[in-house]
Backbone as a printed PyTorch tensor [residue, N CA C, xyz], in Angstrom:
tensor([[[ 49.0730,  -9.1470,  38.3230],
         [ 49.1420,  -9.4210,  37.1290],
         [ 48.9800,  -8.1710,  36.2360]],

        [[ 50.0980,  -8.3420,  35.4200],
         [ 50.4000,  -7.1490,  34.3930],
         [ 49.1430,  -7.1790,  32.6590]],

        [[ 48.6180,  -6.3170,  32.9220],
         [ 47.1810,  -5.7910,  31.7360],
         [ 48.0050,  -5.8610,  30.4560]],

        [[ 49.3140,  -5.1020,  30.8840],
         [ 50.3430,  -5.2180,  29.3630],
         [ 49.6670,  -3.6100,  28.6940]],

        [[ 50.2470,  -3.5460,  27.1870],
         [ 49.5020,  -2.1700,  26.5710],
         [ 49.5190,  -2.7300,  25.5870]],

        [[ 48.1570,  -1.8650,  24.8440],
         [ 47.8060,  -1.7330,  23.5950],
         [ 48.6110,  -1.6020,  22.7380]],

        [[ 48.3710,  -2.2680,  21.0990],
         [ 49.4170,  -1.3580,  20.1250],
         [ 48.9970,   0.3060,  19.7790]],

        [[ 48.0130,   1.0710,  20.0930],
         [ 48.1950,   2.2400,  19.6670],
         [ 48.6430,   2.8780,  20.8750]],

        [[ 48.9450,   2.2040,  21.9530],
         [ 49.3770,   2.8460,  22.7740],
         [ 51.2920,   3.0680,  22.5220]],

        [[ 51.2380,   2.1150,  22.2930],
         [ 52.8730,   1.3890,  21.9700],
         [ 53.1050,   2.1830,  20.8740]],

        [[ 52.5120,   2.3420,  19.7530],
         [ 52.8930,   3.0390,  18.3510],
         [ 52.5220,   4.6580,  18.4740]],

        [[ 51.8980,   4.9820,  19.7150],
         [ 51.5530,   6.1320,  20.0700],
         [ 52.9660,   6.8040,  20.6490]],

        [[ 53.5670,   6.4520,  21.2800],
         [ 54.7380,   6.1440,  22.3780],
         [ 56.2970,   6.0060,  21.6330]],

        [[ 55.7010,   5.3740,  20.5760],
         [ 57.0800,   5.4360,  19.4490],
         [ 57.1740,   6.9420,  18.6940]],

        [[ 55.8310,   7.1260,  18.1410],
         [ 55.9090,   8.3530,  17.1870],
         [ 56.3230,   9.4620,  18.6280]],

        [[ 55.8920,   9.6020,  19.6830],
         [ 56.6330,  10.4280,  20.6300],
         [ 58.1000,  10.5050,  20.8770]],

        [[ 58.6770,   9.7060,  21.0420],
         [ 60.2670,   8.9030,  20.9440],
         [ 60.5020,   9.2790,  19.8030]],

        [[ 60.3110,   9.0850,  18.6650],
         [ 60.6220,   9.2430,  16.9520],
         [ 59.9280,   9.8530,  16.1850]],

        [[ 59.5440,  11.3500,  16.6350],
         [ 58.5820,  11.8790,  15.4780],
         [ 58.7000,  11.4820,  14.2190]],

        [[ 59.8070,  10.7750,  13.8110],
         [ 60.5500,  10.3950,  12.2660],
         [ 59.4960,   9.5280,  11.5940]],

        [[ 59.4270,   8.8860,  12.6870],
         [ 58.4160,   7.6800,  12.2970],
         [ 57.2240,   8.1090,  11.4120]],

        [[ 56.7090,   9.1300,  11.7520],
         [ 55.6510,   9.3810,  10.9240],
         [ 55.8360,  10.0440,  10.1730]],

        [[ 56.9330,  10.4780,   9.0580],
         [ 57.2400,  10.8020,   8.1460],
         [ 56.9830,   9.6270,   6.5980]],

        [[ 56.2380,  10.4340,   5.8450],
         [ 55.3570,   9.4210,   4.9130],
         [ 56.5040,   8.8330,   3.8150]],

        [[ 57.3830,   9.8570,   3.8870],
         [ 58.9010,   9.7080,   2.9080],
         [ 59.4790,   8.2570,   3.3140]],

        [[ 59.8150,   8.4600,   4.5910],
         [ 60.8020,   7.2860,   5.7020],
         [ 60.1350,   6.0400,   5.6230]],

        [[ 58.8010,   5.9090,   5.9740],
         [ 57.8390,   5.2190,   6.1320],
         [ 57.5650,   4.3320,   4.5740]],

        [[ 57.6350,   4.9740,   3.3830],
         [ 57.9840,   4.2750,   1.9410],
         [ 59.3550,   3.8780,   1.9990]],

        [[ 60.3300,   4.4910,   2.5940],
         [ 61.9550,   4.1290,   2.5090],
         [ 61.7220,   2.3620,   2.7790]],

        [[ 61.5320,   2.5120,   4.1300],
         [ 61.7920,   1.4020,   4.8650],
         [ 60.7380,   0.0590,   4.7450]],

        [[ 59.3340,   0.4790,   3.7480],
         [ 58.6350,  -0.2780,   3.5090],
         [ 59.4600,  -1.1850,   2.3700]],

        [[ 59.9220,  -0.2240,   1.5640],
         [ 60.8650,  -0.7860,   0.1240],
         [ 61.8250,  -1.3610,   0.8170]],

        [[ 62.8190,  -1.0340,   2.1480],
         [ 63.5520,  -2.0350,   2.2390],
         [ 62.8530,  -3.6220,   2.5970]],

        [[ 61.6360,  -3.4220,   3.2330],
         [ 61.3420,  -4.6020,   3.8380],
         [ 61.1460,  -5.3500,   2.4910]],

        [[ 60.6020,  -4.9140,   1.5950],
         [ 59.7690,  -5.7340,   0.4070],
         [ 61.1620,  -6.4520,  -0.2510]],

        [[ 62.0490,  -5.6070,  -0.5570],
         [ 63.1920,  -6.1590,  -1.0250],
         [ 64.0720,  -7.0350,  -0.2980]],

        [[ 64.1560,  -6.9890,   1.2760],
         [ 64.5830,  -8.6420,   2.2680],
         [ 64.0230,  -9.6270,   1.5940]],

        [[ 62.3490,  -9.2240,   2.0770],
         [ 61.6120, -10.6670,   1.9920],
         [ 61.6420, -10.8870,   0.2120]],

        [[ 61.6200, -10.3710,  -0.6080],
         [ 62.1560, -11.1620,  -2.3200],
         [ 63.4140, -11.6990,  -2.1360]],

        [[ 64.4790, -11.0930,  -1.4370],
         [ 65.6040, -11.6250,  -1.1470],
         [ 65.2470, -13.1210,  -0.5340]],

        [[ 65.0540, -12.9210,   0.4130],
         [ 64.4520, -14.0840,   0.9890],
         [ 64.1460, -15.2820,   0.2650]],

        [[ 63.1340, -14.7600,  -0.6280],
         [ 62.6160, -15.9690,  -1.5060],
         [ 63.1070, -16.0200,  -2.7780]],

        [[ 64.1410, -15.2900,  -3.5050],
         [ 64.9480, -15.7450,  -4.1980],
         [ 65.8580, -16.7110,  -3.6440]],

        [[ 66.5350, -16.7340,  -1.7930],
         [ 67.5680, -17.3940,  -1.8130],
         [ 66.9520, -18.8990,  -1.3960]],

        [[ 65.2720, -19.1590,  -1.3180],
         [ 64.8330, -20.1780,  -0.9610],
         [ 64.9430, -20.9350,  -2.3840]],

        [[ 64.4620, -20.5080,  -3.5260],
         [ 64.7020, -20.6950,  -4.9000],
         [ 65.1960, -21.3970,  -5.4410]],

        [[ 66.3130, -20.4860,  -5.0400],
         [ 68.3170, -21.1110,  -5.0060],
         [ 68.2030, -22.0900,  -4.6780]],

        [[ 68.1480, -22.3690,  -3.8680],
         [ 67.9840, -23.7990,  -2.8620],
         [ 67.6020, -24.4220,  -3.1220]],

        [[ 66.2040, -24.5030,  -3.5530],
         [ 64.8590, -25.7790,  -3.8930],
         [ 65.8940, -26.2100,  -4.9260]],

        [[ 66.5250, -25.5390,  -6.1420],
         [ 66.9240, -26.0670,  -7.9740],
         [ 68.3900, -26.7780,  -7.2450]],

        [[ 68.7740, -26.5140,  -6.0670],
         [ 70.2780, -26.9280,  -5.8520],
         [ 71.3620, -26.5080,  -6.0650]],

        [[ 71.2590, -24.9730,  -6.2810],
         [ 72.1590, -24.6190,  -6.3990],
         [ 73.2060, -23.2230,  -5.4600]],

        [[ 74.3700, -23.6380,  -5.5850],
         [ 75.2330, -22.6940,  -4.5260],
         [ 75.4270, -21.3440,  -5.0900]],

        [[ 75.3450, -19.9850,  -4.3160],
         [ 75.1710, -18.8660,  -4.3150],
         [ 77.2350, -19.2930,  -5.4800]],

        [[ 78.2140, -19.7140,  -4.9180],
         [ 78.9550, -19.6880,  -6.3630],
         [ 78.9400, -19.6820,  -7.4010]],

        [[ 78.1000, -21.1720,  -7.3530],
         [ 77.8350, -21.6440,  -8.8320],
         [ 77.0850, -21.2070,  -9.7770]],

        [[ 75.7730, -20.1250,  -9.0450],
         [ 74.9480, -19.1940,  -9.6020],
         [ 76.3130, -18.0310, -10.4110]],

        [[ 76.7420, -17.3690,  -9.3300],
         [ 77.4980, -16.3930,  -9.2800],
         [ 77.9940, -16.4960, -10.8720]],

        [[ 78.9580, -18.1840, -11.2190],
         [ 79.9320, -18.3440, -12.4170],
         [ 79.0140, -17.7290, -13.3630]],

        [[ 77.7310, -18.8730, -13.5730],
         [ 76.8610, -18.7280, -14.3830],
         [ 76.1680, -17.1160, -14.9980]],

        [[ 76.4600, -16.3910, -14.0510],
         [ 76.0030, -14.9830, -14.4430],
         [ 76.9980, -14.0250, -14.2870]],

        [[ 78.3950, -14.3060, -14.0630],
         [ 79.3620, -13.8360, -14.6850],
         [ 79.4280, -12.7440, -13.3480]],

        [[ 78.9080, -12.9320, -12.3180],
         [ 79.1300, -11.9880, -11.1370],
         [ 80.1180, -12.4140, -10.1380]],

        [[ 80.2840, -11.7650,  -8.7130],
         [ 80.5590, -12.1210,  -7.5170],
         [ 79.1610, -13.1490,  -6.6680]],

        [[ 80.6640, -14.1480,  -5.7980],
         [ 79.3920, -14.2040,  -5.0810],
         [ 78.9340, -13.3680,  -4.3920]],

        [[ 79.7660, -12.5210,  -3.9290],
         [ 78.7370, -10.9800,  -2.9300],
         [ 77.8380, -10.9540,  -3.3030]],

        [[ 78.1490, -10.8000,  -4.7420],
         [ 76.7160,  -9.8110,  -5.6470],
         [ 74.9270, -10.2810,  -5.4090]],

        [[ 75.2990, -12.3220,  -5.5600],
         [ 74.7150, -12.7120,  -5.2810],
         [ 74.0060, -13.1280,  -3.6670]],

        [[ 74.9510, -12.8330,  -2.8820],
         [ 75.0200, -12.8460,  -1.4470],
         [ 74.0330, -11.4370,  -1.1040]],

        [[ 74.4670, -10.0210,  -1.6420],
         [ 73.6920,  -8.8080,  -1.8640],
         [ 72.0330,  -9.0140,  -2.1620]],

        [[ 72.1310,  -9.2550,  -3.4790],
         [ 70.7880,  -9.6690,  -3.5490],
         [ 69.7480, -10.5820,  -3.3220]],

        [[ 70.4880, -11.4500,  -2.6270],
         [ 69.6320, -12.5700,  -1.4520],
         [ 69.3610, -12.2890,  -0.2440]],

        [[ 70.4800, -10.5220,   0.2100],
         [ 69.6590,  -9.6730,   1.4730],
         [ 68.7260,  -8.5200,   1.2980]],

        [[ 68.9630,  -8.8570,   0.1310],
         [ 67.5960,  -7.5460,   0.0940],
         [ 68.6740,  -6.6510,  -0.3950]],

        [[ 69.4120,  -6.2250,  -0.5050],
         [ 70.1720,  -5.0190,  -1.0210],
         [ 69.6350,  -4.5730,  -2.4950]],

        [[ 68.7640,  -3.4550,  -2.6020],
         [ 68.3040,  -2.7350,  -3.4280],
         [ 68.9170,  -2.3280,  -4.3260]],

        [[ 70.3960,  -1.8680,  -4.4550],
         [ 71.0700,  -1.3120,  -5.0380],
         [ 71.7430,  -2.3780,  -5.8590]],

        [[ 71.5710,  -3.7000,  -5.4060],
         [ 72.0230,  -4.9020,  -6.3750],
         [ 70.8720,  -5.2890,  -7.2390]],

        [[ 69.9080,  -5.2300,  -7.0850],
         [ 68.7660,  -6.0960,  -7.6660],
         [ 68.5340,  -4.9950,  -9.3300]],

        [[ 69.1050,  -5.1790,  -9.8920],
         [ 69.1700,  -4.4140, -11.1310],
         [ 68.4820,  -5.4930, -12.0000]],

        [[ 67.4510,  -4.7950, -12.9550],
         [ 66.3530,  -5.7260, -13.8610],
         [ 67.4120,  -6.9030, -14.7720]],

        [[ 68.2610,  -6.5270, -15.5280],
         [ 69.3100,  -7.5210, -16.0690],
         [ 69.5630,  -8.6660, -15.3170]],

        [[ 70.2980,  -8.4150, -13.9080],
         [ 70.6980,  -9.1600, -13.1340],
         [ 69.7640, -10.2030, -12.6970]],

        [[ 69.1130,  -9.4270, -12.1870],
         [ 67.3950, -10.0180, -11.4520],
         [ 67.1530, -11.4420, -13.1180]],

        [[ 66.6600, -10.5380, -13.9770],
         [ 66.4090, -11.7000, -15.6340],
         [ 67.0230, -12.5790, -15.0410]],

        [[ 68.8860, -12.1830, -15.3600],
         [ 70.0060, -13.3010, -15.0160],
         [ 69.5510, -14.6170, -14.0300]],

        [[ 69.2900, -13.7890, -13.0890],
         [ 69.5130, -15.3080, -11.9370],
         [ 68.5060, -15.8630, -12.0740]],

        [[ 66.9160, -15.5520, -12.6460],
         [ 65.9760, -16.0470, -12.6280],
         [ 66.1960, -17.1050, -14.1930]],

        [[ 66.8850, -17.0440, -15.0440],
         [ 67.0410, -17.6300, -15.8440],
         [ 68.1350, -18.7120, -15.4210]],

        [[ 69.3140, -18.6310, -14.8150],
         [ 70.2210, -19.5020, -14.4880],
         [ 69.2620, -20.7090, -13.6560]],

        [[ 68.1390, -20.4790, -12.6830],
         [ 67.5880, -21.1050, -11.6970],
         [ 66.5520, -21.8620, -12.8490]],

        [[ 66.2460, -21.3530, -14.2130],
         [ 65.2010, -22.2760, -15.1070],
         [ 64.2330, -21.4020, -15.0980]],

        [[ 63.5710, -20.5170, -14.6460],
         [ 62.8930, -19.7410, -15.1430],
         [ 62.6960, -18.3720, -15.6790]],

        [[ 61.7150, -17.0390, -14.9430],
         [ 61.8820, -15.9540, -16.0640],
         [ 61.0700, -15.1990, -15.0910]],

        [[ 61.5420, -14.3280, -15.6560],
         [ 61.5410, -12.5650, -14.8030],
         [ 59.7950, -11.8730, -15.3210]],

        [[ 59.0300, -11.9460, -14.6140],
         [ 57.4550, -11.3690, -14.9540],
         [ 57.9510,  -9.9500, -14.5790]],

        [[ 57.4120,  -8.4460, -14.9440],
         [ 57.4500,  -7.3780, -14.4580],
         [ 56.1620,  -6.9380, -15.1230]],

        [[ 55.1390,  -6.5630, -13.5390],
         [ 54.0890,  -5.7120, -14.1470],
         [ 54.1950,  -4.7440, -13.4680]],

        [[ 52.8450,  -3.6000, -14.6930],
         [ 53.0460,  -2.2510, -14.0180],
         [ 51.6840,  -2.1440, -13.2550]],

        [[ 51.5930,  -1.9110, -12.0950],
         [ 50.0550,  -1.3270, -11.8230],
         [ 49.8800,  -0.1870, -11.3790]],

        [[ 48.4400,   0.0130, -11.1610],
         [ 48.1910,   1.3930, -11.2430],
         [ 46.5790,   1.5120, -10.4460]],

        [[ 46.1670,   1.6660,  -9.4940],
         [ 44.9920,   1.3130,  -9.2400],
         [ 44.5890,  -0.4390,  -9.1410]],

        [[ 43.2050,  -0.3730,  -9.7070],
         [ 42.6920,  -1.8570, -10.1750],
         [ 43.3800,  -1.9500, -11.6420]],

        [[ 44.2550,  -1.1410, -12.4100],
         [ 44.6280,  -2.1140, -13.8490],
         [ 46.1490,  -2.2670, -13.4590]],

        [[ 46.6140,  -3.2370, -13.9230],
         [ 48.1570,  -4.0550, -14.7990],
         [ 48.0010,  -4.1660, -15.5650]],

        [[ 49.2220,  -4.6590, -15.4100],
         [ 49.7800,  -4.4840, -17.5760],
         [ 51.0320,  -5.0960, -17.0860]],

        [[ 51.1350,  -6.2290, -17.7520],
         [ 52.9820,  -7.4170, -17.6580],
         [ 53.4770,  -6.8470, -18.6470]],

        [[ 54.7680,  -6.0540, -18.5260],
         [ 55.2150,  -5.6130, -19.5160],
         [ 56.2710,  -6.5900, -20.2800]],

        [[ 57.0240,  -7.5780, -18.9250],
         [ 57.8780,  -8.1100, -19.2050],
         [ 57.5640,  -9.4870, -19.0860]]])
């Protein structure tokens, strides 16, 4: 019967094999990419919930269907503020932007 390995052992081995994983800058970049991917997934689900296709949304926004796909796949470079605002409005919603610093936050848009 195998007892398996605990998470700490797996993590330590990964860091031995790939020391760059411990780099805070790389970790931050990976976290931002993951967050963008998750946000894109949620945007896709919102679009589907209102019954629009990527092509329909692209036509309303005046962008290519490929651009909508990039946004929904979390391509950070495609997530420009005005494009996201137009995306939200085209779905019948709005875009909220909040600046957070520690326990303080300010809604700016």
